[in-house]
Coordinates of C-alpha atoms in Angstrom, one line a residue:
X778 CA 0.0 0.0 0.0
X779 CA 1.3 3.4 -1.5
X780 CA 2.1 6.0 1.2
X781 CA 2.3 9.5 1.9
X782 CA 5.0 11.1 4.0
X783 CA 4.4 14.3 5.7
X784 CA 7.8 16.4 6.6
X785 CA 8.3 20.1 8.1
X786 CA 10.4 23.1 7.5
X787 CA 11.0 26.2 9.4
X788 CA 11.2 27.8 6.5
X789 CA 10.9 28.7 2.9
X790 CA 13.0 26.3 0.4
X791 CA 13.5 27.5 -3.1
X792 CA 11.2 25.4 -5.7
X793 CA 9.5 25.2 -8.7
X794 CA 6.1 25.3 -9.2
X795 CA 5.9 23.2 -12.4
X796 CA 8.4 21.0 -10.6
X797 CA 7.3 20.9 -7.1
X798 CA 3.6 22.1 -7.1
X799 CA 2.7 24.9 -3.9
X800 CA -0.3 25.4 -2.2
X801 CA 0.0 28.6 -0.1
X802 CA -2.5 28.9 3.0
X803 CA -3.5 31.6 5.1
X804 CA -5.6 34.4 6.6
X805 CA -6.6 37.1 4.2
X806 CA -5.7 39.5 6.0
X807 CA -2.3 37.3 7.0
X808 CA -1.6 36.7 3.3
X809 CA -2.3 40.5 2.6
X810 CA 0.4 41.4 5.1
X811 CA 3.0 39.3 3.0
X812 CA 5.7 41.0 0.1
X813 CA 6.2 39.0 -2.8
X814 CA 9.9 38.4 -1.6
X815 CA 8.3 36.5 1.4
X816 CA 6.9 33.5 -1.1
X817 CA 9.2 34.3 -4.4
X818 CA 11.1 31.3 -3.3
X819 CA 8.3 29.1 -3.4
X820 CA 6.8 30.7 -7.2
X821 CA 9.7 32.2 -9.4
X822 CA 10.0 31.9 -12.1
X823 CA 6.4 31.0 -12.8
X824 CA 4.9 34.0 -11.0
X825 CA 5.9 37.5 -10.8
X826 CA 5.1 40.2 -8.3
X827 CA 1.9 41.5 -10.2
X828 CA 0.1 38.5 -10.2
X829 CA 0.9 37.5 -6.6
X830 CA -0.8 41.1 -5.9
X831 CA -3.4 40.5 -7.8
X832 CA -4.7 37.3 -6.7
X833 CA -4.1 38.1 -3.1
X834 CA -6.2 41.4 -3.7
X835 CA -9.1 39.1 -5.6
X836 CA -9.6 37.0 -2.5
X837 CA -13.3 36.9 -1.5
X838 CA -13.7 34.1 1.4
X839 CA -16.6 32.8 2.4
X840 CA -16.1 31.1 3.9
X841 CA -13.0 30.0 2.0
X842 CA -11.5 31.1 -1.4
X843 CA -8.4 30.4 -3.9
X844 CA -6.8 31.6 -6.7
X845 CA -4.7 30.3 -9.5
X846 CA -1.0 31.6 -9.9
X847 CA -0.2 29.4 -12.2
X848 CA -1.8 26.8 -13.9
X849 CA -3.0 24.5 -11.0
X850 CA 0.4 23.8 -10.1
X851 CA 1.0 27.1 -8.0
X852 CA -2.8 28.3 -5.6
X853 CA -3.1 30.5 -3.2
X854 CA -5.8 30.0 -0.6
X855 CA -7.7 31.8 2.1
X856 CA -9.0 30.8 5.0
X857 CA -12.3 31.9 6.9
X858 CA -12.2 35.6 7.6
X859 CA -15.0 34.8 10.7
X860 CA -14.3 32.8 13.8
X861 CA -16.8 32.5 16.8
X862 CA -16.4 32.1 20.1
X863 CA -16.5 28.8 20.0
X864 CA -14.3 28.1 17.0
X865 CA -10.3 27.7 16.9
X866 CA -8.5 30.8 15.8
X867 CA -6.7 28.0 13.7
X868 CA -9.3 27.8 11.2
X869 CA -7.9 24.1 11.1
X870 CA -10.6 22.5 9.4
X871 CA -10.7 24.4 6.9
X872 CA -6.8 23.7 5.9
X873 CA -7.9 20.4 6.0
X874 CA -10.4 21.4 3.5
X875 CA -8.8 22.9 0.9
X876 CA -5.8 20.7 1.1
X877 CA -8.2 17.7 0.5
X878 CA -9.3 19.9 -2.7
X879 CA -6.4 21.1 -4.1
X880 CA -3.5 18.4 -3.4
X881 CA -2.1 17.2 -6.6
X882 CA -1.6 13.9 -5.2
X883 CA 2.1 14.4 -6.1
X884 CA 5.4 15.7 -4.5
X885 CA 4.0 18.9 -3.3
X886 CA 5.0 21.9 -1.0
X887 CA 2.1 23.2 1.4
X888 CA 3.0 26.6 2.6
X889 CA 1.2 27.5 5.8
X890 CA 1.1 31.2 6.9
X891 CA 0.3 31.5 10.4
X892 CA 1.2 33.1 14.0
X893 CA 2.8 30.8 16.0
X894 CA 0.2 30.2 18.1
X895 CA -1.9 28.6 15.4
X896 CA 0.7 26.2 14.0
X897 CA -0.2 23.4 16.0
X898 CA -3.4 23.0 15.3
X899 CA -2.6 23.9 11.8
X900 CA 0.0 21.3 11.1
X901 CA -2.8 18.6 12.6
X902 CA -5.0 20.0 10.0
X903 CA -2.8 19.0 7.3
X904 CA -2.2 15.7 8.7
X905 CA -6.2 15.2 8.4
X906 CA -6.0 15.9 4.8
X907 CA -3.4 13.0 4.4
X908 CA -5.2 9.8 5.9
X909 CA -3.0 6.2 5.2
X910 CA -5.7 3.5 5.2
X911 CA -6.9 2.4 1.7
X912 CA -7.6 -1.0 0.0
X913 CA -7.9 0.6 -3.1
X914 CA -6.1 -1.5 -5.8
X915 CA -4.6 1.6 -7.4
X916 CA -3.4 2.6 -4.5
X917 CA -1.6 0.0 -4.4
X918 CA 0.4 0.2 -7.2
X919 CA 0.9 4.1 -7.1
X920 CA 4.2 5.4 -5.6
X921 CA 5.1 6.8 -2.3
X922 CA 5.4 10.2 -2.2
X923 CA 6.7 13.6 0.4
X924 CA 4.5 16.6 1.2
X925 CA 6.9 19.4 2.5
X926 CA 5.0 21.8 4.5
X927 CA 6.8 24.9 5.3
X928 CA 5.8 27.4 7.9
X929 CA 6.0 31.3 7.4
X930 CA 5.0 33.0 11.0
X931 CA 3.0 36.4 10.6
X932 CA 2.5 37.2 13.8
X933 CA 4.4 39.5 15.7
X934 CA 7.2 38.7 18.1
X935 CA 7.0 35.2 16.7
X936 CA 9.9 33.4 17.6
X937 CA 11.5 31.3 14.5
X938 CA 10.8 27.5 14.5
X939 CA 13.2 25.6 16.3
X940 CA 14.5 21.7 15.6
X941 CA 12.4 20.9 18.8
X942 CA 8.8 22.5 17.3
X943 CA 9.8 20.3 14.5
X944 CA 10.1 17.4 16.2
X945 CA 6.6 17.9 18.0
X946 CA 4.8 18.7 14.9
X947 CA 6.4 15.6 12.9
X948 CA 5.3 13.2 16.1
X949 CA 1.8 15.0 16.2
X950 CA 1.5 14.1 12.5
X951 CA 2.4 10.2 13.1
X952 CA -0.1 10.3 16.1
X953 CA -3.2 11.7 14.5
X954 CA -2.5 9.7 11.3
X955 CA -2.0 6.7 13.1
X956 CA -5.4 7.0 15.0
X957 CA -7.0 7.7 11.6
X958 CA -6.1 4.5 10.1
X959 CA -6.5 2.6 12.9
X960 CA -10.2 4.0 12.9
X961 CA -10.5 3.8 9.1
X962 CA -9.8 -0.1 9.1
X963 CA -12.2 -2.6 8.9
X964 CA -13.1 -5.1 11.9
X965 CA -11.7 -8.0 10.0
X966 CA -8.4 -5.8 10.0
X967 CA -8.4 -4.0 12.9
X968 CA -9.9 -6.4 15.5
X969 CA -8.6 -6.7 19.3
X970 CA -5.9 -8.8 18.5
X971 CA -4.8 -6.2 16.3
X972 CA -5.1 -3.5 17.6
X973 CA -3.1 -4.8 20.4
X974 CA -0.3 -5.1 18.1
X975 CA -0.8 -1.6 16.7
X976 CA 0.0 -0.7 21.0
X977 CA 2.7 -2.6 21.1
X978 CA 4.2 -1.1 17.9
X979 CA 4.0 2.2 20.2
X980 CA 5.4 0.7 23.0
X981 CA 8.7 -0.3 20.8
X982 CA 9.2 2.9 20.2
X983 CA 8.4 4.3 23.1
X984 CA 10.6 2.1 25.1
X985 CA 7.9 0.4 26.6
X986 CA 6.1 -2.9 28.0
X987 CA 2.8 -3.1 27.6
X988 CA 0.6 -4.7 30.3
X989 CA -2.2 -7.3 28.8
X990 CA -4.9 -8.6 30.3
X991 CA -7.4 -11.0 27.9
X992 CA -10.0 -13.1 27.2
X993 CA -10.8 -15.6 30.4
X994 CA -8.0 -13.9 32.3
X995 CA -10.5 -10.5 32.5
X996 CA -13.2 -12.8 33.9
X997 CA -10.9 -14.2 36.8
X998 CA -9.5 -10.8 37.8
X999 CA -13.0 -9.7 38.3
X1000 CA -13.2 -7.0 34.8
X1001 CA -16.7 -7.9 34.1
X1002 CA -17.7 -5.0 31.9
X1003 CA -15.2 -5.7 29.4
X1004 CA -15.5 -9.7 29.7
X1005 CA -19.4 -8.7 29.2
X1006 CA -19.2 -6.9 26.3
X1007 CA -16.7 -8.9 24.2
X1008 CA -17.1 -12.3 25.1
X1009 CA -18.6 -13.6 22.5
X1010 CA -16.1 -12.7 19.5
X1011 CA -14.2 -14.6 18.0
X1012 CA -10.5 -12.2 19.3
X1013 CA -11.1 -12.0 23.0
X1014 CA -11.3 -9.2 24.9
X1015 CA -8.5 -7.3 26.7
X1016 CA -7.5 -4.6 28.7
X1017 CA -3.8 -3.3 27.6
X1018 CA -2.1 -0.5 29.7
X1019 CA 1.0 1.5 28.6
X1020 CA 2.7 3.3 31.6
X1021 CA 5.2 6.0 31.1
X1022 CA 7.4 7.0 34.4
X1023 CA 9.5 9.3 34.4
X1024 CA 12.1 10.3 36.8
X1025 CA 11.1 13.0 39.4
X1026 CA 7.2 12.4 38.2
X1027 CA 5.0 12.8 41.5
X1028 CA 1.4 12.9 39.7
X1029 CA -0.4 9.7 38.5
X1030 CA -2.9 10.0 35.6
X1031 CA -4.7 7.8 33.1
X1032 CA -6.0 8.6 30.0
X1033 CA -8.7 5.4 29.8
X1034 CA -9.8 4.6 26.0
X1035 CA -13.1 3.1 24.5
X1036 CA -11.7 0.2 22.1
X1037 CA -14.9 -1.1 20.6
X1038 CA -13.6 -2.6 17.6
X1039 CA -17.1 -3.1 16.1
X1040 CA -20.4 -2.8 17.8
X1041 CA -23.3 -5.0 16.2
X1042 CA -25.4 -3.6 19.5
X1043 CA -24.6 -7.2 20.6
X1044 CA -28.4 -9.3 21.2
X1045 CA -30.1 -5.2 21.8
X1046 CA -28.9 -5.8 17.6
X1047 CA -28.5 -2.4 15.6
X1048 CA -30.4 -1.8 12.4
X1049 CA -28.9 -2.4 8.8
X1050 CA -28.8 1.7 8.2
X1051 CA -27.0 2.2 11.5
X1052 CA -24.8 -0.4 12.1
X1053 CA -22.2 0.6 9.2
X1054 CA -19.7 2.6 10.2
X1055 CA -19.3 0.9 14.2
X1056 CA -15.6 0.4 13.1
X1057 CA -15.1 3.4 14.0
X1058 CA -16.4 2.6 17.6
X1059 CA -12.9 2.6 18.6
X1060 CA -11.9 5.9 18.1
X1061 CA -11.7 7.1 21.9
X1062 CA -8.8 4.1 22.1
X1063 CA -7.0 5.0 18.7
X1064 CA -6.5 8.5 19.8
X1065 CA -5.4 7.8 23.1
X1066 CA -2.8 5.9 21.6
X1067 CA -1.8 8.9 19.2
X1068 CA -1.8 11.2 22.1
X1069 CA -0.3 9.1 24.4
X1070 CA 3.0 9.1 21.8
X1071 CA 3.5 12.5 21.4
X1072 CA 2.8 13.7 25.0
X1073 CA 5.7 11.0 25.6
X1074 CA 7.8 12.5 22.9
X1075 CA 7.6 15.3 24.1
X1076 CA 8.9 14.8 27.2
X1077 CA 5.3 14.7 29.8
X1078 CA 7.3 15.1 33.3
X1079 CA 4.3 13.0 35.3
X1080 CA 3.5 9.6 35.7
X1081 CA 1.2 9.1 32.7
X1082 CA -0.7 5.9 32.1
X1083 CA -3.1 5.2 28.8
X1084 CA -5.5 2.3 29.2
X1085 CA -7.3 0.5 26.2
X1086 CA -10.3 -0.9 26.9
X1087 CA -10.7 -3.6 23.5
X1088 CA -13.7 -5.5 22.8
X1089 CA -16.0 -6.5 20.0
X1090 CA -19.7 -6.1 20.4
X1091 CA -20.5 -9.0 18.9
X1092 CA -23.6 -11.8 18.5
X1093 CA -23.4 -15.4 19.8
X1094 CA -24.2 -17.8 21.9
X1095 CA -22.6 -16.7 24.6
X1096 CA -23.1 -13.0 24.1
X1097 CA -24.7 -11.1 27.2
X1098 CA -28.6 -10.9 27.2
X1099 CA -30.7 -8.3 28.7
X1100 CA -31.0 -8.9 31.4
X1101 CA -28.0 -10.4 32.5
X1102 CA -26.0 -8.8 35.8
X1103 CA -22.9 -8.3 35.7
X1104 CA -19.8 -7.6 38.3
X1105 CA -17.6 -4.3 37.6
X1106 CA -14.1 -4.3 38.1
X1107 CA -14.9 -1.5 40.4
X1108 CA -17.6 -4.5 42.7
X1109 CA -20.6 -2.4 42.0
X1110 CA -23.0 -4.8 40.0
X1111 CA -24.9 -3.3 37.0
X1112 CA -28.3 -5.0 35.4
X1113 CA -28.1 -5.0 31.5
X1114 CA -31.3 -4.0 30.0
X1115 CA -29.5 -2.4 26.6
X1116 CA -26.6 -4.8 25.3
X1117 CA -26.1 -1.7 22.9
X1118 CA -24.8 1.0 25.9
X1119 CA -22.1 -1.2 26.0
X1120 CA -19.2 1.5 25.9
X1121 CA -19.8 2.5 29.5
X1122 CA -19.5 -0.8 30.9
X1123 CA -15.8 -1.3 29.5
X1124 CA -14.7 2.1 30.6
X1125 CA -16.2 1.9 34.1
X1126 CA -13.7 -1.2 34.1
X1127 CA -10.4 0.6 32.9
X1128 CA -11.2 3.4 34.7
X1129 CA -11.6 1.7 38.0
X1130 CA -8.2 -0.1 37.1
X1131 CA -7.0 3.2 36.9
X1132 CA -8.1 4.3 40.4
X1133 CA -7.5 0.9 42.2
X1134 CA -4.4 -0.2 40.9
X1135 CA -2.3 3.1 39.1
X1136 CA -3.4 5.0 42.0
X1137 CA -4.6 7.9 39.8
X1138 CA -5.9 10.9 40.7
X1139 CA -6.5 12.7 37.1
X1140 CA -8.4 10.2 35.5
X1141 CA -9.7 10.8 31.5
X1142 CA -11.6 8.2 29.7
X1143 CA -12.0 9.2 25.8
X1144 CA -15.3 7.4 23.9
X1145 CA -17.7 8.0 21.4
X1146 CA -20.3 6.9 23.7
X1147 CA -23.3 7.6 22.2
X1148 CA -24.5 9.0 19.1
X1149 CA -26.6 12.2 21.5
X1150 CA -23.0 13.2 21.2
X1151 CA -23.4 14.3 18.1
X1152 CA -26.8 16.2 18.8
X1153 CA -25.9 17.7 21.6
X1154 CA -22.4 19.5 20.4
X1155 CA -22.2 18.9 17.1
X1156 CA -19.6 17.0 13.9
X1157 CA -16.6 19.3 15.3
X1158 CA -17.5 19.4 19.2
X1159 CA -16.6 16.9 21.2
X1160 CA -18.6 16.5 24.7
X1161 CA -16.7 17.4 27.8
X1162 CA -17.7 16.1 31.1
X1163 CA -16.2 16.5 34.3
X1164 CA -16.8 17.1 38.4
X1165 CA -14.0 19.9 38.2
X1166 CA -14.7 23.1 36.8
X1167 CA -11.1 24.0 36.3
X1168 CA -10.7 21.1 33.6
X1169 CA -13.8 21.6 32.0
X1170 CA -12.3 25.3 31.1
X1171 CA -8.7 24.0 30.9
X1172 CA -10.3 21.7 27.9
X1173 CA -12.7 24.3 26.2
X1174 CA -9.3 26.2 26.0
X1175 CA -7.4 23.6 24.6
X1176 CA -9.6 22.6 22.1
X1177 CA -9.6 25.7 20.8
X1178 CA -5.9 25.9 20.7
X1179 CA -5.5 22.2 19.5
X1180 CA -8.3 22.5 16.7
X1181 CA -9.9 19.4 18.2
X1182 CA -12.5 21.3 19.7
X1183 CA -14.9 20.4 22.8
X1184 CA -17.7 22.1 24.5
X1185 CA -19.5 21.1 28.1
X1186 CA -22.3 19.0 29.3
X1187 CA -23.8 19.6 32.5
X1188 CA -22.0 18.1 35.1
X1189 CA -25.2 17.7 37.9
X1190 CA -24.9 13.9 38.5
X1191 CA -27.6 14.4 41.7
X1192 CA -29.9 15.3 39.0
X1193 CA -29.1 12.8 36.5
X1194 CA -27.6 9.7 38.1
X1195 CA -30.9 8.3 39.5
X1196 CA -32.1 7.8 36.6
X1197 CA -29.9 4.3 36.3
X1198 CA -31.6 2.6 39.5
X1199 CA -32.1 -0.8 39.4
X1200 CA -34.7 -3.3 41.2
X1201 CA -32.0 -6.2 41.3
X1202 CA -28.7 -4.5 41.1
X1203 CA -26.8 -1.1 42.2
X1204 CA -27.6 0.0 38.5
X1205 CA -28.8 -0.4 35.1
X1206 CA -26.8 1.1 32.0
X1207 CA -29.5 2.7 30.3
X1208 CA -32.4 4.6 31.0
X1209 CA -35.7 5.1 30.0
X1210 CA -38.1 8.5 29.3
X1211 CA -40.7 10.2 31.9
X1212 CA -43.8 12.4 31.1
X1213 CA -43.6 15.8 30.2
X1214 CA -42.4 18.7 33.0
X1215 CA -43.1 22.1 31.5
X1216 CA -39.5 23.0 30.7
X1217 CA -39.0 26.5 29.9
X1218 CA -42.0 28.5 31.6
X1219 CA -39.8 29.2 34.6
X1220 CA -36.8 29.7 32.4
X1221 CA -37.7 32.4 29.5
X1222 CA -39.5 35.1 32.2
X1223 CA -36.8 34.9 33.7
X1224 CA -33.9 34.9 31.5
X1225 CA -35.5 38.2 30.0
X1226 CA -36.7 39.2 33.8
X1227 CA -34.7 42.7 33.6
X1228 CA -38.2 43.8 31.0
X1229 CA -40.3 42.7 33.4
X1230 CA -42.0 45.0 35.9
X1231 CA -42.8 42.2 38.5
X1232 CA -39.7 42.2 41.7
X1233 CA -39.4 38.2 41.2
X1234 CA -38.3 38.4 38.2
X1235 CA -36.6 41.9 38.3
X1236 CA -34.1 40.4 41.2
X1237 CA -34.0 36.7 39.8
X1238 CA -32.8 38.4 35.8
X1239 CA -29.4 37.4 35.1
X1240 CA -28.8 40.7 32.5
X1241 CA -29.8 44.5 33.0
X1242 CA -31.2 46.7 30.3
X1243 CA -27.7 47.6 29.9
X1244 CA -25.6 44.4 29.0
X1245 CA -28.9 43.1 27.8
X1246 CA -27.6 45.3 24.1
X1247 CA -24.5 44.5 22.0
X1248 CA -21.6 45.6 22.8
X1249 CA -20.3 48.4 20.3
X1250 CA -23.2 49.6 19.3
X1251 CA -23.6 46.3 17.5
X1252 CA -26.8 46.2 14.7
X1253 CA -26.6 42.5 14.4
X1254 CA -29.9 40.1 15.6
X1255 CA -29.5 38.7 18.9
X1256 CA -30.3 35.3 18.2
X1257 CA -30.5 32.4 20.9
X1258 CA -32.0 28.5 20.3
X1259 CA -33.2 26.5 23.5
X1260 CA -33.5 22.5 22.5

């Protein structure tokens, strides 16, 4: 299978276009600030001053736009002019975007103006654009080829790009690339056997031994969630820890990963329009282990431990019914009545393992647990939960600074967790609906109480008159959706 390397510069090389074809990204108002003598390394002699000007000038985004220099063998592009509050400054997906578009599938430079603060993110946007898993026959047979992506910093009192920032972005590369494919790849591929070989690949590199716990082994150490769930495929089960120490670390954490390898729903059996795509089920685990590499590469001073959580959902005869009761690793025993909410049962497992046995006190567990997810936040939000406030901002600001964004859901588990009682066990893992409560009559009176003339909800309004208008004299709609 043909392959694509990815590989960083600090700066501009001299090449040619018709050559070595260039795709040059930016802000407008980044690519605007440039001379032509920034970029004429990367467009003489095919493009001269005037036309640089002109395209730059003829740049209309919206949200992106592009212009030929020359032929399609030379572009420039620009990114969104508008970012929200809740959107990375990074614009990364968009890179990804317009990469995806314009790459000529050859040896190709990818010039990336930016301010330093945005490279990161940036650089993972071009590794998105670039995903290794195919079983395309003419794939195959194509050759392996380089994309050299060289960074010009805009912003002011950037410092150049040092060997070491290379060295992170290269390794961030391999990690998101590797949890792509490993997502991308079939369950026939990528099933718990293998993806335990795709750990211990890491491991070897890392310097590492892995820590495996599988099949009938998980049922006599007491890991009944996992054991539950993936008993009845044909590659066991398994719980596999990686565990970096480091001299002088004094902090224990876990990062705890969601390793379905497919999910049928198990005997609670999905549908044939929603049961395509559980390979990707996996995904919390695969990018565990991406993360986990670079944050070891890069020198993470803690003790930091990632825990894979592997199963296959599967069907058979000695798959879990509804029903059934199982023991947690944590001794808390949890009534089945949806084989399907399986992801929370393996994770309660791992991260258990994590509190009992690493002696963590950060604890992370990474899933896609349910598809509400993608209701509730959106495609390019992931869902943030947490008991601590500080980490639920620390990761709202480091998703926008990452480009893998998150957003919150309400942490209020004396509201929430009751819901799970069981009859027969100290839990179920799924819940059912109730009858209708009125939502939103106490909340909209309120919430516009500083219009009202009644004193409940004058002294219960959250907003005056004042900071009730837009800032700035602003003439735009104030628009607000409650769901």
């Amino acid at each position: 299978m043909a392959g694509t390397r990815i590989q960083f510069r600090g700066s501009l090389t001299t090449s040619d276009p018709r050559k070595c074809p260039v795709l040059i990204i930016g802000q407008l108002g980044h690519l605007a600030a440039l001379s032509f003598s920034d970029v004429a390394a990367k467009l003489q002699p095919r493009v001269d001053e005037e036309a640089w000007t002109l395209s730059v000038n003829s740049l209309q985004p919206s949200p992106t736009d592009y212009c030929s220099l020359y032929l399609n063998l030379a572009t420039v592009a620009a990114l969104p002019v508008k970012c929200s509050r809740h959107n990375t400054p990074s614009r990364t997906h968009s890179i990804t975007k317009i990469i995806k578009t314009h790459s000529t599938g050859a040896e190709e430079c990818i010039v990336l103006v930016c301010e330093k603060a945005d490279l990161f993110a940036s650089a993972c946007g071009v590794a998105r654009a670039y995903p290794t898993y195919s079983r395309k026959t003419a794939t195959a047979t194509s050759t392996d080829h380089t994309i050299t992506v060289e960074v010009l910093l805009i912003g002011k009192g950037d410092t150049p790009v040092t060997d070491e920032d290379i060295k992170v972005l290269n390794d961030a590369v391999y990690g998101v690339r590797l949890a792509a494919r490993i997502v991308d790849s079939p369950a026939n591929e990528m099933h718990t056997d293998a993806f335990i070989e795709e750990v211990q690949k890491v491991a070897q590199i890392l310097g590492l031994k892995p820590q495996i716990i599988r099949g009938e082994e998980l049922a006599v150490k007491g890991f009944g969630g996992i054991y539950g769930v993936g008993k009845a495929a044909v590659h066991p089960p398994a719980l596999v820890v990686l565990s970096h120490s480091p001299p002088g670390g004094t902090e224990n954490m876990a990062w705890v990963g969601k390793g379905i390898v497919y999910d049928t729903g198990g005997l609670s059996i999905k549908t044939k329009t929603s049961m395509p795509g559980m390979k990707r089920d996996c995904g919390g685990a695969a990018a565990i282990l991406g993360a986990f590499y670079v944050a070891v590469q890069a020198g993470f001073t803690q003790n930091l431990h990632a825990v894979f959580c592997l199963a296959e959902n599967a069907v058979g005869p000695t798959a879990t019914k509804p029903d059934d009761i199982h023991t947690l690793y944590s001794g808390r025993t949890v009534e089945i009545n949806n084989t399907d909410a399986e992801g929370r049962l393996v994770l309660s497992d791992g991260v258990a393992y994590a509190a009992k046995d690493l002696h963590c006190t950060t604890i992370l567990d990474m899933a896609t647990l349910t598809g509400a997810q993608g209701t509730a936040t959106g495609k390019y939000h992931g869902a943030v939960l947490t008991n601590v406030l500080e980490w639920e901002e620390a990761a709202v600001t480091a998703g926008q600074a990452s480009g893998d964004l998150v957003h919150p859901l309400p942490y209020s588990p004396e509201l929430h967790f009751a819901e799970f009682a069981s009859a027969v066990a100290d839990m179920k893992n799924s819940v059912a609906g109730e009858r209708a409560t009125g939502y939103g009559v106490a909340l909209l009176p309120t919430l516009f109480g500083h219009y009202s003339q009644s004193r409940i909800f004058r002294n219960l309004a959250p907003m005056s008159t004042e900071n009730g208008e837009c800032e700035n004299d602003c003439k735009a709609t104030k628009k607000m959706r409650l769901s």
